[in-house]
Short mmCIF file of C-alpha atoms in Angstrom, two decimals:
data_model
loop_
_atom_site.label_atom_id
_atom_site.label_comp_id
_atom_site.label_asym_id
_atom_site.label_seq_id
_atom_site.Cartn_x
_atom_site.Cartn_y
_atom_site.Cartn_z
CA UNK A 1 124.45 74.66 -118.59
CA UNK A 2 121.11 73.22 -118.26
CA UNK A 3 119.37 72.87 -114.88
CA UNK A 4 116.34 71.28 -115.96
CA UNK A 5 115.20 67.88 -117.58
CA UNK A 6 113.29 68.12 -120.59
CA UNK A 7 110.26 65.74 -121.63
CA UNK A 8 111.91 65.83 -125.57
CA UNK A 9 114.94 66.23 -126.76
CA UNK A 10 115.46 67.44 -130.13
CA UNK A 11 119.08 66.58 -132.26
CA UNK A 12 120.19 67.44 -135.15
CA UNK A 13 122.76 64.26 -136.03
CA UNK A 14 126.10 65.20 -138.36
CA UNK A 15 128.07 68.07 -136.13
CA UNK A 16 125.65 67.66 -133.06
CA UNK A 17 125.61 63.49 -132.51
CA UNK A 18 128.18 62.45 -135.62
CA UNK A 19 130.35 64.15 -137.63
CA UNK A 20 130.93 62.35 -140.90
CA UNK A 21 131.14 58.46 -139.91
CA UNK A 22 132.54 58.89 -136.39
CA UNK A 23 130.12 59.96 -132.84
CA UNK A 24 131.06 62.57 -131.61
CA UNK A 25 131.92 62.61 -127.51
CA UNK A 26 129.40 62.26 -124.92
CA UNK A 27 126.46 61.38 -128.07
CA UNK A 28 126.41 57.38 -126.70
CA UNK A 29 126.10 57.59 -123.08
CA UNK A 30 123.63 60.33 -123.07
CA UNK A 31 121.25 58.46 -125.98
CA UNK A 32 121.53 55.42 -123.92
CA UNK A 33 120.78 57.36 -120.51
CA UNK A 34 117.64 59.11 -122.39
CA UNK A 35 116.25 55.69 -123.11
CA UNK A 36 116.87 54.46 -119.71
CA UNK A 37 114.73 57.36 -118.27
CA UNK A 38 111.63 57.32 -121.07
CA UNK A 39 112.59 60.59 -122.22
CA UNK A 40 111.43 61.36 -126.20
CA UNK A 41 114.46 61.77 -128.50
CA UNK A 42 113.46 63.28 -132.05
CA UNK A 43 116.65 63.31 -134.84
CA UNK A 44 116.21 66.09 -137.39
CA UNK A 45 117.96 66.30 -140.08
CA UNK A 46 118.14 68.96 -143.16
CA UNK A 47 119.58 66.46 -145.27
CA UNK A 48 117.87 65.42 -147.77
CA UNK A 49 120.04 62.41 -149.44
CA UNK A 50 119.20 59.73 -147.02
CA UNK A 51 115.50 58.12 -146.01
CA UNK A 52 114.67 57.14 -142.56
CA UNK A 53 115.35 53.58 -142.91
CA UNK A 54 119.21 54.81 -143.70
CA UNK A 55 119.17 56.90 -140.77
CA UNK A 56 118.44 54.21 -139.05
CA UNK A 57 120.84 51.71 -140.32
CA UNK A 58 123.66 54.60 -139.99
CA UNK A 59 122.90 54.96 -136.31
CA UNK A 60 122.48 51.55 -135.57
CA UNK A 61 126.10 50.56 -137.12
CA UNK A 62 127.47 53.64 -134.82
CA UNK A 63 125.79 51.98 -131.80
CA UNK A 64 122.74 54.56 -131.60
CA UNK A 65 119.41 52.40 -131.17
CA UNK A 66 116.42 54.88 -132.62
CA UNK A 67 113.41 53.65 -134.80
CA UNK A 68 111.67 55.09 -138.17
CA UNK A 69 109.78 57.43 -136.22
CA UNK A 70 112.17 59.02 -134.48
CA UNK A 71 113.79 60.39 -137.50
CA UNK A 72 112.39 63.70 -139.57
CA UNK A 73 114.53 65.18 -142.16
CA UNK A 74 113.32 67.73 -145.26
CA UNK A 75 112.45 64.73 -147.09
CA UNK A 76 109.94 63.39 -144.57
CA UNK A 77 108.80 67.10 -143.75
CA UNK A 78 108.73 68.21 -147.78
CA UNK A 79 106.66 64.95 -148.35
CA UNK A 80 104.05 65.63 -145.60
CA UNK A 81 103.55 69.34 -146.34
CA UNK A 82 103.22 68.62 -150.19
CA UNK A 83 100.91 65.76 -149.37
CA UNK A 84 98.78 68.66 -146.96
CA UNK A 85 99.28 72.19 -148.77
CA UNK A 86 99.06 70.94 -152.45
CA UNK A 87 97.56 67.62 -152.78
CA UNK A 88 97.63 66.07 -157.01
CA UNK A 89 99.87 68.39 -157.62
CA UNK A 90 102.63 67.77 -160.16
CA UNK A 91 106.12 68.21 -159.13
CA UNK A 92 109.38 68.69 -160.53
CA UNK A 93 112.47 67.33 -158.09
CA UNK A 94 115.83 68.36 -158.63
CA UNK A 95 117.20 65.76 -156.17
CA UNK A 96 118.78 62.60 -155.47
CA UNK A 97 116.76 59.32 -155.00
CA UNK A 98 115.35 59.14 -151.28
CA UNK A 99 113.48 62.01 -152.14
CA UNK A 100 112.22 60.49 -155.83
CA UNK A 101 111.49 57.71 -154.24
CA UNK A 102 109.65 58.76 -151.20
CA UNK A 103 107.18 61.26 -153.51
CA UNK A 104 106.38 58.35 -155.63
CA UNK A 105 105.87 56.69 -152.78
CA UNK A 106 103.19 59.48 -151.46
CA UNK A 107 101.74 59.22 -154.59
CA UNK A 108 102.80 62.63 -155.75
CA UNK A 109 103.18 62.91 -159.40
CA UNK A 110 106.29 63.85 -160.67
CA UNK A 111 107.48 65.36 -164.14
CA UNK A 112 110.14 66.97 -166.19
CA UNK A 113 108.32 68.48 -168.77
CA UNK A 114 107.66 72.05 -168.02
CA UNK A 115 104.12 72.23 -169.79
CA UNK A 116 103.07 69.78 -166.59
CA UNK A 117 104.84 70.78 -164.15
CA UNK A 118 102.96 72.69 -160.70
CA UNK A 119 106.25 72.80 -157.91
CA UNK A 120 109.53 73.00 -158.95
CA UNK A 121 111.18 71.27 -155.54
CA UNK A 122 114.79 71.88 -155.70
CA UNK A 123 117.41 69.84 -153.24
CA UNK A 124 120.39 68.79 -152.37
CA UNK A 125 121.43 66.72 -156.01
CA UNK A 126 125.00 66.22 -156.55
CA UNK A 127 123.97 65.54 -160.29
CA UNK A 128 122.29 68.70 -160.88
CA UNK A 129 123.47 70.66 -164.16
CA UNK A 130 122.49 72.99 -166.94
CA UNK A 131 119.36 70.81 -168.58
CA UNK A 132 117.75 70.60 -165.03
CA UNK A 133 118.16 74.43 -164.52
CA UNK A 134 116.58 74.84 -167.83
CA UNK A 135 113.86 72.88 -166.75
CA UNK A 136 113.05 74.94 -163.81
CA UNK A 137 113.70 77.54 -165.78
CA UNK A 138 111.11 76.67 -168.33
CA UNK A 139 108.41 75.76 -165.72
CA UNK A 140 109.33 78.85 -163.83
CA UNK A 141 109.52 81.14 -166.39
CA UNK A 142 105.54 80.97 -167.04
CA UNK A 143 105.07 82.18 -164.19
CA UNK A 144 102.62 79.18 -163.26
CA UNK A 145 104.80 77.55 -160.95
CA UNK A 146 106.32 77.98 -157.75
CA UNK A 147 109.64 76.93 -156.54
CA UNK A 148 109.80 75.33 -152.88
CA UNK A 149 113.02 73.61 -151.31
CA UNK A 150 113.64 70.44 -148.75
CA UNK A 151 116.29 72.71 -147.43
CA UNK A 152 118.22 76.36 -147.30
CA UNK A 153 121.62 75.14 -146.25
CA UNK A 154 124.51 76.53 -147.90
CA UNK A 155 127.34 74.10 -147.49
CA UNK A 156 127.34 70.33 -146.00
CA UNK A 157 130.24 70.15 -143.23
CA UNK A 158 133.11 67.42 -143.36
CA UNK A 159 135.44 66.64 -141.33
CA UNK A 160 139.13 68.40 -141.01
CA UNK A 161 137.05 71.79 -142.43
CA UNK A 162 135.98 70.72 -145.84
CA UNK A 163 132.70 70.70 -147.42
CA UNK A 164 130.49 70.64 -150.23
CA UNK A 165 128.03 72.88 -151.67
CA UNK A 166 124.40 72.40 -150.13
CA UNK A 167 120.61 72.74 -151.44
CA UNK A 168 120.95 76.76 -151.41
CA UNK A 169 123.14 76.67 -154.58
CA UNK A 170 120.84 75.21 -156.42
CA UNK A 171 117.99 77.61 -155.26
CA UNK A 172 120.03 80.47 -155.82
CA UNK A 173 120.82 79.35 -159.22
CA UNK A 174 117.15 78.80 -160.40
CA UNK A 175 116.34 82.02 -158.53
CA UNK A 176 118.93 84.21 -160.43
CA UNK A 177 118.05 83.13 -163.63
CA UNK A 178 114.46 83.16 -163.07
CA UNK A 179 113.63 85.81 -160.72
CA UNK A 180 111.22 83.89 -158.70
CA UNK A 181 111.41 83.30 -154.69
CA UNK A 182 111.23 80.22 -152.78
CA UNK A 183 108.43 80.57 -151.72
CA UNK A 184 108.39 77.33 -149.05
CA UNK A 185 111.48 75.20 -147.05
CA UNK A 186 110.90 72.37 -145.48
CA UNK A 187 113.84 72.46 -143.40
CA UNK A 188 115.28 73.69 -140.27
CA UNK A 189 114.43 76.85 -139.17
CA UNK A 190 111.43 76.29 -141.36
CA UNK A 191 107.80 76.11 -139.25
CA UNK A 192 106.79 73.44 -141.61
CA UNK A 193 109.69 71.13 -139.83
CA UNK A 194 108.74 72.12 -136.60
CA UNK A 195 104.91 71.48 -137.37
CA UNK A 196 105.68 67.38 -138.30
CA UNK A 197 107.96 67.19 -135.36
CA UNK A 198 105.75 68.25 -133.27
CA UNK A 199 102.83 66.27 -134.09
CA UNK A 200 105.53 63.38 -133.41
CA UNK A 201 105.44 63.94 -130.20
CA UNK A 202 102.06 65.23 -129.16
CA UNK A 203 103.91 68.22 -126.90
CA UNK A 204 104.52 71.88 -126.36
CA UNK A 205 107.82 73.87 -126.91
CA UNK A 206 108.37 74.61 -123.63
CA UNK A 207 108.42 70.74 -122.79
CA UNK A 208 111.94 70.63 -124.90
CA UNK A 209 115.02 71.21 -125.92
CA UNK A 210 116.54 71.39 -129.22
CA UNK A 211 120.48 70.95 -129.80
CA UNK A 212 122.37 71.34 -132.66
CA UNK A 213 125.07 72.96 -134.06
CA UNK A 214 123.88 75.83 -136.39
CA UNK A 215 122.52 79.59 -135.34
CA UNK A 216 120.90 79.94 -138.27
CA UNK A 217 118.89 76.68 -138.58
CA UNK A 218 118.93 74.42 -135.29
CA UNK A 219 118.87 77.47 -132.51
CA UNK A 220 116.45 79.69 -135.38
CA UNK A 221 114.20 77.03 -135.35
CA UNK A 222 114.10 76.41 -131.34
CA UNK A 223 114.01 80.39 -131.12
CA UNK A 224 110.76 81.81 -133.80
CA UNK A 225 108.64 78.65 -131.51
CA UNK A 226 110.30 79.86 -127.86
CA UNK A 227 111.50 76.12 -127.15
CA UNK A 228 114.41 76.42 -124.92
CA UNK A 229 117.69 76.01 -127.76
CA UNK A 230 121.49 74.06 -126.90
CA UNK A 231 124.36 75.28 -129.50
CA UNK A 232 126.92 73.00 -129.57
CA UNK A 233 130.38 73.51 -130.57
CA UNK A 234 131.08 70.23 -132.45
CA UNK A 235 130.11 71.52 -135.85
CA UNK A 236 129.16 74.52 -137.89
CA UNK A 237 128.99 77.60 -134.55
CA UNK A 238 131.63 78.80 -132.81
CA UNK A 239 131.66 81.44 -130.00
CA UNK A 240 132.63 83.97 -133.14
CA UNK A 241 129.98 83.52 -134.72
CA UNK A 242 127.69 83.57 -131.64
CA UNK A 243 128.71 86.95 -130.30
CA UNK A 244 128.08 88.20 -134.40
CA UNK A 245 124.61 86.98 -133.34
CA UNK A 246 121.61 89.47 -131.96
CA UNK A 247 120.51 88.95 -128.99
CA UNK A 248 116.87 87.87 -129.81
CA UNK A 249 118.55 84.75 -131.93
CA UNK A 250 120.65 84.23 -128.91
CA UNK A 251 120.93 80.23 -127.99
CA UNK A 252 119.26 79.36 -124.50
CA UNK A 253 123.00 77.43 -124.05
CA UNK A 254 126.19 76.82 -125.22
CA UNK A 255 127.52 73.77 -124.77
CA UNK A 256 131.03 72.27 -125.95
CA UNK A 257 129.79 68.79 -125.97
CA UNK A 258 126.16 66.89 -126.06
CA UNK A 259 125.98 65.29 -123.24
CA UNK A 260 126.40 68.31 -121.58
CA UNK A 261 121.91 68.72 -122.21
CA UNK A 262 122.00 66.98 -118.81
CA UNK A 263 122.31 68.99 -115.71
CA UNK A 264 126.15 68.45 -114.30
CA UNK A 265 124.79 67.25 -110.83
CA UNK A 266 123.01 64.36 -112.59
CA UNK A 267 126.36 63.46 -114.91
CA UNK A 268 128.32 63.33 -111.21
CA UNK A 269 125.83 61.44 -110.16
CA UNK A 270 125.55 58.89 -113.28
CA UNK A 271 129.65 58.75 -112.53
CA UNK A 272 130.17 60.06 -116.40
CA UNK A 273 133.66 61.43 -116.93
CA UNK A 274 133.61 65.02 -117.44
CA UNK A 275 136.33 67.44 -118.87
CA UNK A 276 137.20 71.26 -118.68
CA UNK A 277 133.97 73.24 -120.55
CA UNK A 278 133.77 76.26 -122.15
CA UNK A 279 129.85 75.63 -121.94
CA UNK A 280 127.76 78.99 -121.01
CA UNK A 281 124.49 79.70 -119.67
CA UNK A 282 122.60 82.37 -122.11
CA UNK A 283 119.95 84.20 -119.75
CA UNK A 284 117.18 80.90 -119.75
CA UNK A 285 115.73 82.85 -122.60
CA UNK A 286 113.22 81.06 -123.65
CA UNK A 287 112.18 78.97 -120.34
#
Protein backbone atom coordinates (compact mmCIF):
# COMPACT_ATOMS: atom_id res chain seq x y z
CA UNK A 1 0.00 0.00 0.00
CA UNK A 2 1.02 3.50 -0.26
CA UNK A 3 3.25 5.17 2.34
CA UNK A 4 3.37 8.47 0.95
CA UNK A 5 0.91 11.47 0.25
CA UNK A 6 0.82 12.69 -3.10
CA UNK A 7 0.40 16.50 -4.20
CA UNK A 8 -2.22 15.05 -7.25
CA UNK A 9 -4.17 12.43 -7.52
CA UNK A 10 -5.12 11.14 -10.76
CA UNK A 11 -8.70 8.84 -11.27
CA UNK A 12 -10.01 7.34 -13.80
CA UNK A 13 -14.06 7.38 -12.77
CA UNK A 14 -16.32 4.13 -14.13
CA UNK A 15 -14.43 0.86 -12.46
CA UNK A 16 -12.00 3.07 -10.32
CA UNK A 17 -14.63 5.79 -8.49
CA UNK A 18 -18.18 4.38 -10.15
CA UNK A 19 -19.12 1.57 -11.83
CA UNK A 20 -22.15 2.16 -14.00
CA UNK A 21 -24.54 4.52 -11.79
CA UNK A 22 -23.46 3.29 -8.35
CA UNK A 23 -19.78 4.58 -6.26
CA UNK A 24 -17.94 2.23 -5.71
CA UNK A 25 -16.57 1.67 -1.79
CA UNK A 26 -14.25 3.92 -0.14
CA UNK A 27 -14.60 6.64 -3.57
CA UNK A 28 -16.76 9.28 -1.07
CA UNK A 29 -14.83 9.51 2.00
CA UNK A 30 -11.52 9.64 0.37
CA UNK A 31 -12.79 12.58 -2.36
CA UNK A 32 -14.15 14.38 0.55
CA UNK A 33 -10.86 13.82 2.74
CA UNK A 34 -8.71 15.05 -0.47
CA UNK A 35 -10.64 18.28 -0.44
CA UNK A 36 -10.33 18.70 3.20
CA UNK A 37 -6.46 18.54 2.89
CA UNK A 38 -5.99 20.85 -0.56
CA UNK A 39 -4.77 17.99 -2.35
CA UNK A 40 -5.34 18.26 -6.52
CA UNK A 41 -7.79 15.59 -7.77
CA UNK A 42 -7.75 15.27 -11.75
CA UNK A 43 -10.76 12.71 -13.27
CA UNK A 44 -9.71 11.19 -16.59
CA UNK A 45 -11.74 9.62 -18.52
CA UNK A 46 -11.36 7.68 -22.09
CA UNK A 47 -14.85 8.10 -22.72
CA UNK A 48 -15.73 10.00 -25.16
CA UNK A 49 -19.79 10.20 -25.01
CA UNK A 50 -20.11 12.64 -22.24
CA UNK A 51 -18.70 16.54 -21.95
CA UNK A 52 -17.39 17.92 -18.80
CA UNK A 53 -20.41 19.67 -17.76
CA UNK A 54 -22.07 15.89 -17.67
CA UNK A 55 -19.29 14.68 -15.74
CA UNK A 56 -19.98 17.02 -13.55
CA UNK A 57 -23.65 16.74 -13.15
CA UNK A 58 -23.07 12.73 -12.92
CA UNK A 59 -20.75 13.21 -9.97
CA UNK A 60 -22.56 15.73 -8.34
CA UNK A 61 -25.98 13.54 -8.30
CA UNK A 62 -23.58 10.59 -6.80
CA UNK A 63 -22.45 13.04 -4.08
CA UNK A 64 -18.84 13.74 -5.68
CA UNK A 65 -18.29 17.70 -5.62
CA UNK A 66 -15.52 18.35 -8.63
CA UNK A 67 -15.66 21.38 -11.12
CA UNK A 68 -15.18 21.68 -15.13
CA UNK A 69 -11.62 21.70 -14.73
CA UNK A 70 -11.08 18.91 -12.94
CA UNK A 71 -12.38 16.68 -15.59
CA UNK A 72 -10.20 15.58 -18.94
CA UNK A 73 -11.52 12.90 -21.09
CA UNK A 74 -10.44 12.10 -25.06
CA UNK A 75 -12.86 14.62 -25.98
CA UNK A 76 -11.27 17.49 -24.08
CA UNK A 77 -7.67 16.02 -24.89
CA UNK A 78 -8.65 15.23 -28.88
CA UNK A 79 -10.01 18.89 -28.97
CA UNK A 80 -6.85 20.54 -27.53
CA UNK A 81 -4.31 18.53 -29.55
CA UNK A 82 -6.35 19.12 -32.86
CA UNK A 83 -6.67 22.74 -31.91
CA UNK A 84 -2.38 22.60 -31.34
CA UNK A 85 -1.00 19.91 -33.95
CA UNK A 86 -3.39 20.75 -36.91
CA UNK A 87 -5.01 24.02 -36.60
CA UNK A 88 -8.01 24.82 -39.87
CA UNK A 89 -7.92 21.60 -40.47
CA UNK A 90 -11.04 19.78 -41.69
CA UNK A 91 -12.23 16.86 -39.84
CA UNK A 92 -14.35 14.00 -40.24
CA UNK A 93 -15.95 12.58 -36.67
CA UNK A 94 -17.36 9.32 -36.45
CA UNK A 95 -18.84 10.02 -32.99
CA UNK A 96 -21.63 10.85 -30.86
CA UNK A 97 -22.58 14.52 -29.99
CA UNK A 98 -20.26 15.84 -27.04
CA UNK A 99 -17.58 15.41 -29.31
CA UNK A 100 -19.57 17.23 -32.51
CA UNK A 101 -20.40 19.61 -30.42
CA UNK A 102 -17.28 20.46 -28.60
CA UNK A 103 -15.17 20.68 -32.24
CA UNK A 104 -17.70 23.08 -33.44
CA UNK A 105 -17.30 24.63 -30.51
CA UNK A 106 -13.26 24.95 -31.05
CA UNK A 107 -14.02 26.12 -34.21
CA UNK A 108 -12.75 23.09 -36.03
CA UNK A 109 -14.39 22.50 -39.27
CA UNK A 110 -16.05 19.47 -39.75
CA UNK A 111 -17.21 17.47 -42.98
CA UNK A 112 -18.50 14.33 -44.52
CA UNK A 113 -17.57 14.68 -47.88
CA UNK A 114 -14.38 12.93 -48.56
CA UNK A 115 -13.04 15.47 -51.29
CA UNK A 116 -12.74 17.95 -47.96
CA UNK A 117 -11.96 16.04 -45.56
CA UNK A 118 -8.04 16.37 -43.66
CA UNK A 119 -8.56 13.86 -40.18
CA UNK A 120 -10.73 11.18 -40.18
CA UNK A 121 -11.35 11.13 -36.06
CA UNK A 122 -13.02 7.97 -35.29
CA UNK A 123 -14.82 7.35 -31.62
CA UNK A 124 -16.84 5.76 -29.58
CA UNK A 125 -20.48 6.16 -31.85
CA UNK A 126 -23.08 3.72 -31.07
CA UNK A 127 -24.64 4.82 -34.52
CA UNK A 128 -21.75 4.07 -36.59
CA UNK A 129 -22.51 1.80 -39.79
CA UNK A 130 -21.57 0.98 -43.33
CA UNK A 131 -22.07 4.72 -45.06
CA UNK A 132 -19.73 6.20 -42.31
CA UNK A 133 -17.06 3.46 -42.97
CA UNK A 134 -17.36 4.30 -46.55
CA UNK A 135 -16.71 7.68 -45.79
CA UNK A 136 -13.52 7.08 -44.07
CA UNK A 137 -12.94 4.85 -46.46
CA UNK A 138 -13.23 7.31 -49.27
CA UNK A 139 -11.19 10.05 -47.47
CA UNK A 140 -8.70 7.43 -46.49
CA UNK A 141 -8.36 5.73 -49.47
CA UNK A 142 -6.52 8.88 -51.21
CA UNK A 143 -4.15 8.56 -49.20
CA UNK A 144 -4.45 12.39 -48.15
CA UNK A 145 -5.78 11.83 -44.89
CA UNK A 146 -4.92 10.50 -41.69
CA UNK A 147 -6.98 8.67 -39.25
CA UNK A 148 -6.55 9.68 -35.40
CA UNK A 149 -8.87 8.37 -32.46
CA UNK A 150 -10.28 10.00 -28.96
CA UNK A 151 -9.60 6.56 -27.69
CA UNK A 152 -8.08 2.75 -28.15
CA UNK A 153 -10.38 0.95 -25.77
CA UNK A 154 -11.77 -2.21 -26.82
CA UNK A 155 -14.87 -2.82 -24.80
CA UNK A 156 -16.84 -0.36 -22.25
CA UNK A 157 -17.36 -2.38 -18.81
CA UNK A 158 -20.94 -2.83 -17.17
CA UNK A 159 -21.89 -4.07 -14.38
CA UNK A 160 -22.59 -8.01 -13.53
CA UNK A 161 -19.69 -8.63 -16.53
CA UNK A 162 -21.34 -7.24 -19.56
CA UNK A 163 -20.23 -4.76 -21.99
CA UNK A 164 -20.27 -3.11 -25.16
CA UNK A 165 -17.97 -2.70 -27.93
CA UNK A 166 -15.58 0.44 -27.51
CA UNK A 167 -13.80 3.09 -29.96
CA UNK A 168 -11.17 0.26 -31.13
CA UNK A 169 -13.87 -1.47 -33.26
CA UNK A 170 -14.42 1.16 -35.14
CA UNK A 171 -10.63 1.86 -35.76
CA UNK A 172 -10.02 -1.56 -36.56
CA UNK A 173 -12.76 -1.56 -38.99
CA UNK A 174 -11.61 1.57 -41.00
CA UNK A 175 -8.08 0.20 -40.61
CA UNK A 176 -8.85 -3.26 -42.23
CA UNK A 177 -10.53 -1.99 -45.01
CA UNK A 178 -8.25 0.76 -45.63
CA UNK A 179 -4.89 -0.22 -44.63
CA UNK A 180 -3.97 2.92 -42.94
CA UNK A 181 -2.70 3.29 -39.10
CA UNK A 182 -3.90 5.46 -36.47
CA UNK A 183 -1.61 7.42 -36.49
CA UNK A 184 -2.66 9.61 -33.06
CA UNK A 185 -5.00 8.67 -29.63
CA UNK A 186 -5.95 10.98 -27.49
CA UNK A 187 -6.61 8.73 -24.75
CA UNK A 188 -5.17 6.94 -21.90
CA UNK A 189 -2.00 5.61 -22.21
CA UNK A 190 -1.67 8.20 -24.91
CA UNK A 191 1.18 11.18 -24.07
CA UNK A 192 -1.16 13.58 -25.64
CA UNK A 193 -3.61 12.89 -22.41
CA UNK A 194 -0.96 13.09 -20.13
CA UNK A 195 0.41 16.41 -21.79
CA UNK A 196 -3.29 18.42 -21.06
CA UNK A 197 -3.41 16.88 -17.67
CA UNK A 198 -0.50 17.98 -16.82
CA UNK A 199 -0.60 21.46 -17.81
CA UNK A 200 -3.83 21.25 -15.43
CA UNK A 201 -1.96 21.07 -12.78
CA UNK A 202 1.30 22.87 -13.30
CA UNK A 203 3.36 19.62 -11.68
CA UNK A 204 5.80 16.83 -12.18
CA UNK A 205 5.10 13.00 -12.31
CA UNK A 206 6.76 12.21 -9.43
CA UNK A 207 4.41 14.67 -7.42
CA UNK A 208 1.41 11.98 -8.19
CA UNK A 209 -0.37 9.20 -8.34
CA UNK A 210 -2.56 7.81 -10.88
CA UNK A 211 -5.34 5.05 -10.05
CA UNK A 212 -7.40 3.25 -12.16
CA UNK A 213 -8.42 0.10 -13.10
CA UNK A 214 -6.79 -0.90 -16.48
CA UNK A 215 -2.93 -2.23 -17.17
CA UNK A 216 -3.08 -1.31 -20.41
CA UNK A 217 -4.36 2.32 -20.25
CA UNK A 218 -4.49 3.83 -16.56
CA UNK A 219 -1.10 2.03 -15.08
CA UNK A 220 0.54 2.37 -19.11
CA UNK A 221 -0.05 5.80 -18.92
CA UNK A 222 1.36 6.40 -15.16
CA UNK A 223 4.29 3.94 -16.27
CA UNK A 224 5.91 5.43 -20.14
CA UNK A 225 5.92 9.15 -17.72
CA UNK A 226 7.45 7.23 -14.32
CA UNK A 227 4.49 8.73 -12.11
CA UNK A 228 4.05 6.37 -9.32
CA UNK A 229 0.66 4.03 -10.72
CA UNK A 230 -2.45 2.38 -8.15
CA UNK A 231 -4.37 -0.69 -9.99
CA UNK A 232 -7.43 -1.20 -8.53
CA UNK A 233 -9.47 -4.22 -8.52
CA UNK A 234 -12.98 -2.71 -8.94
CA UNK A 235 -13.05 -2.91 -12.69
CA UNK A 236 -11.33 -4.17 -15.77
CA UNK A 237 -7.60 -5.89 -13.84
CA UNK A 238 -7.48 -8.64 -11.85
CA UNK A 239 -4.40 -10.26 -10.18
CA UNK A 240 -4.58 -12.72 -13.51
CA UNK A 241 -4.10 -10.45 -15.59
CA UNK A 242 -1.42 -8.62 -13.56
CA UNK A 243 0.97 -11.52 -13.13
CA UNK A 244 0.37 -11.97 -17.40
CA UNK A 245 1.94 -8.50 -17.13
CA UNK A 246 5.98 -7.74 -17.62
CA UNK A 247 7.55 -6.46 -15.13
CA UNK A 248 8.48 -3.00 -16.63
CA UNK A 249 4.42 -2.37 -17.01
CA UNK A 250 4.21 -3.55 -13.49
CA UNK A 251 1.68 -1.18 -11.29
CA UNK A 252 3.56 0.78 -8.40
CA UNK A 253 0.32 -0.84 -6.23
CA UNK A 254 -2.42 -2.94 -6.10
CA UNK A 255 -5.10 -2.00 -4.30
CA UNK A 256 -8.64 -3.76 -3.79
CA UNK A 257 -10.38 -0.59 -3.06
CA UNK A 258 -9.71 3.41 -3.64
CA UNK A 259 -9.47 4.66 -0.66
CA UNK A 260 -6.86 2.46 -0.02
CA UNK A 261 -4.33 5.63 -2.09
CA UNK A 262 -4.08 6.79 1.53
CA UNK A 263 -1.47 5.37 3.75
CA UNK A 264 -3.38 2.81 6.38
CA UNK A 265 -1.91 4.73 9.45
CA UNK A 266 -3.71 7.90 8.26
CA UNK A 267 -7.25 5.82 7.51
CA UNK A 268 -6.80 4.52 11.46
CA UNK A 269 -6.24 7.68 12.25
CA UNK A 270 -9.25 9.42 10.19
CA UNK A 271 -11.32 6.38 12.17
CA UNK A 272 -12.43 5.02 8.44
CA UNK A 273 -13.67 1.45 8.59
CA UNK A 274 -11.35 -0.83 6.97
CA UNK A 275 -11.84 -4.51 5.74
CA UNK A 276 -9.57 -7.62 4.95
CA UNK A 277 -7.22 -6.47 1.63
CA UNK A 278 -5.70 -8.30 -0.83
CA UNK A 279 -3.85 -4.88 -1.65
CA UNK A 280 0.08 -5.39 -2.54
CA UNK A 281 3.01 -3.29 -2.58
CA UNK A 282 4.85 -3.63 -6.20
CA UNK A 283 8.67 -2.69 -5.50
CA UNK A 284 7.92 1.55 -5.28
CA UNK A 285 8.83 1.32 -8.91
CA UNK A 286 8.52 4.36 -10.04
CA UNK A 287 9.12 6.61 -6.73
Amino acid sequence: MPERVYDAYLFDLDGTIYLGEELLPGALQLLAHLRETKRRVVFLSNNPTLDRAMYVSKLTKLGIQVAPEEVVNSVVSMVAWLSREHPGKTVYPIAEQPLITALRDAGIPTSSNPDEIEIVLASYDRGFDYSKLQIAFDALWKRDAILVATNLDRYCPFPGGRGEPDAAAIVAAIEACTGVPCVANAGKPSVIMLETVMASLGLRPEQCLMTGDRLYTDVKMAVDARMDSALVLTGDADLDSVARTAAADQPTYILDRVDHVIPVAIRHELGWSDVPSVSLAVGHRNA
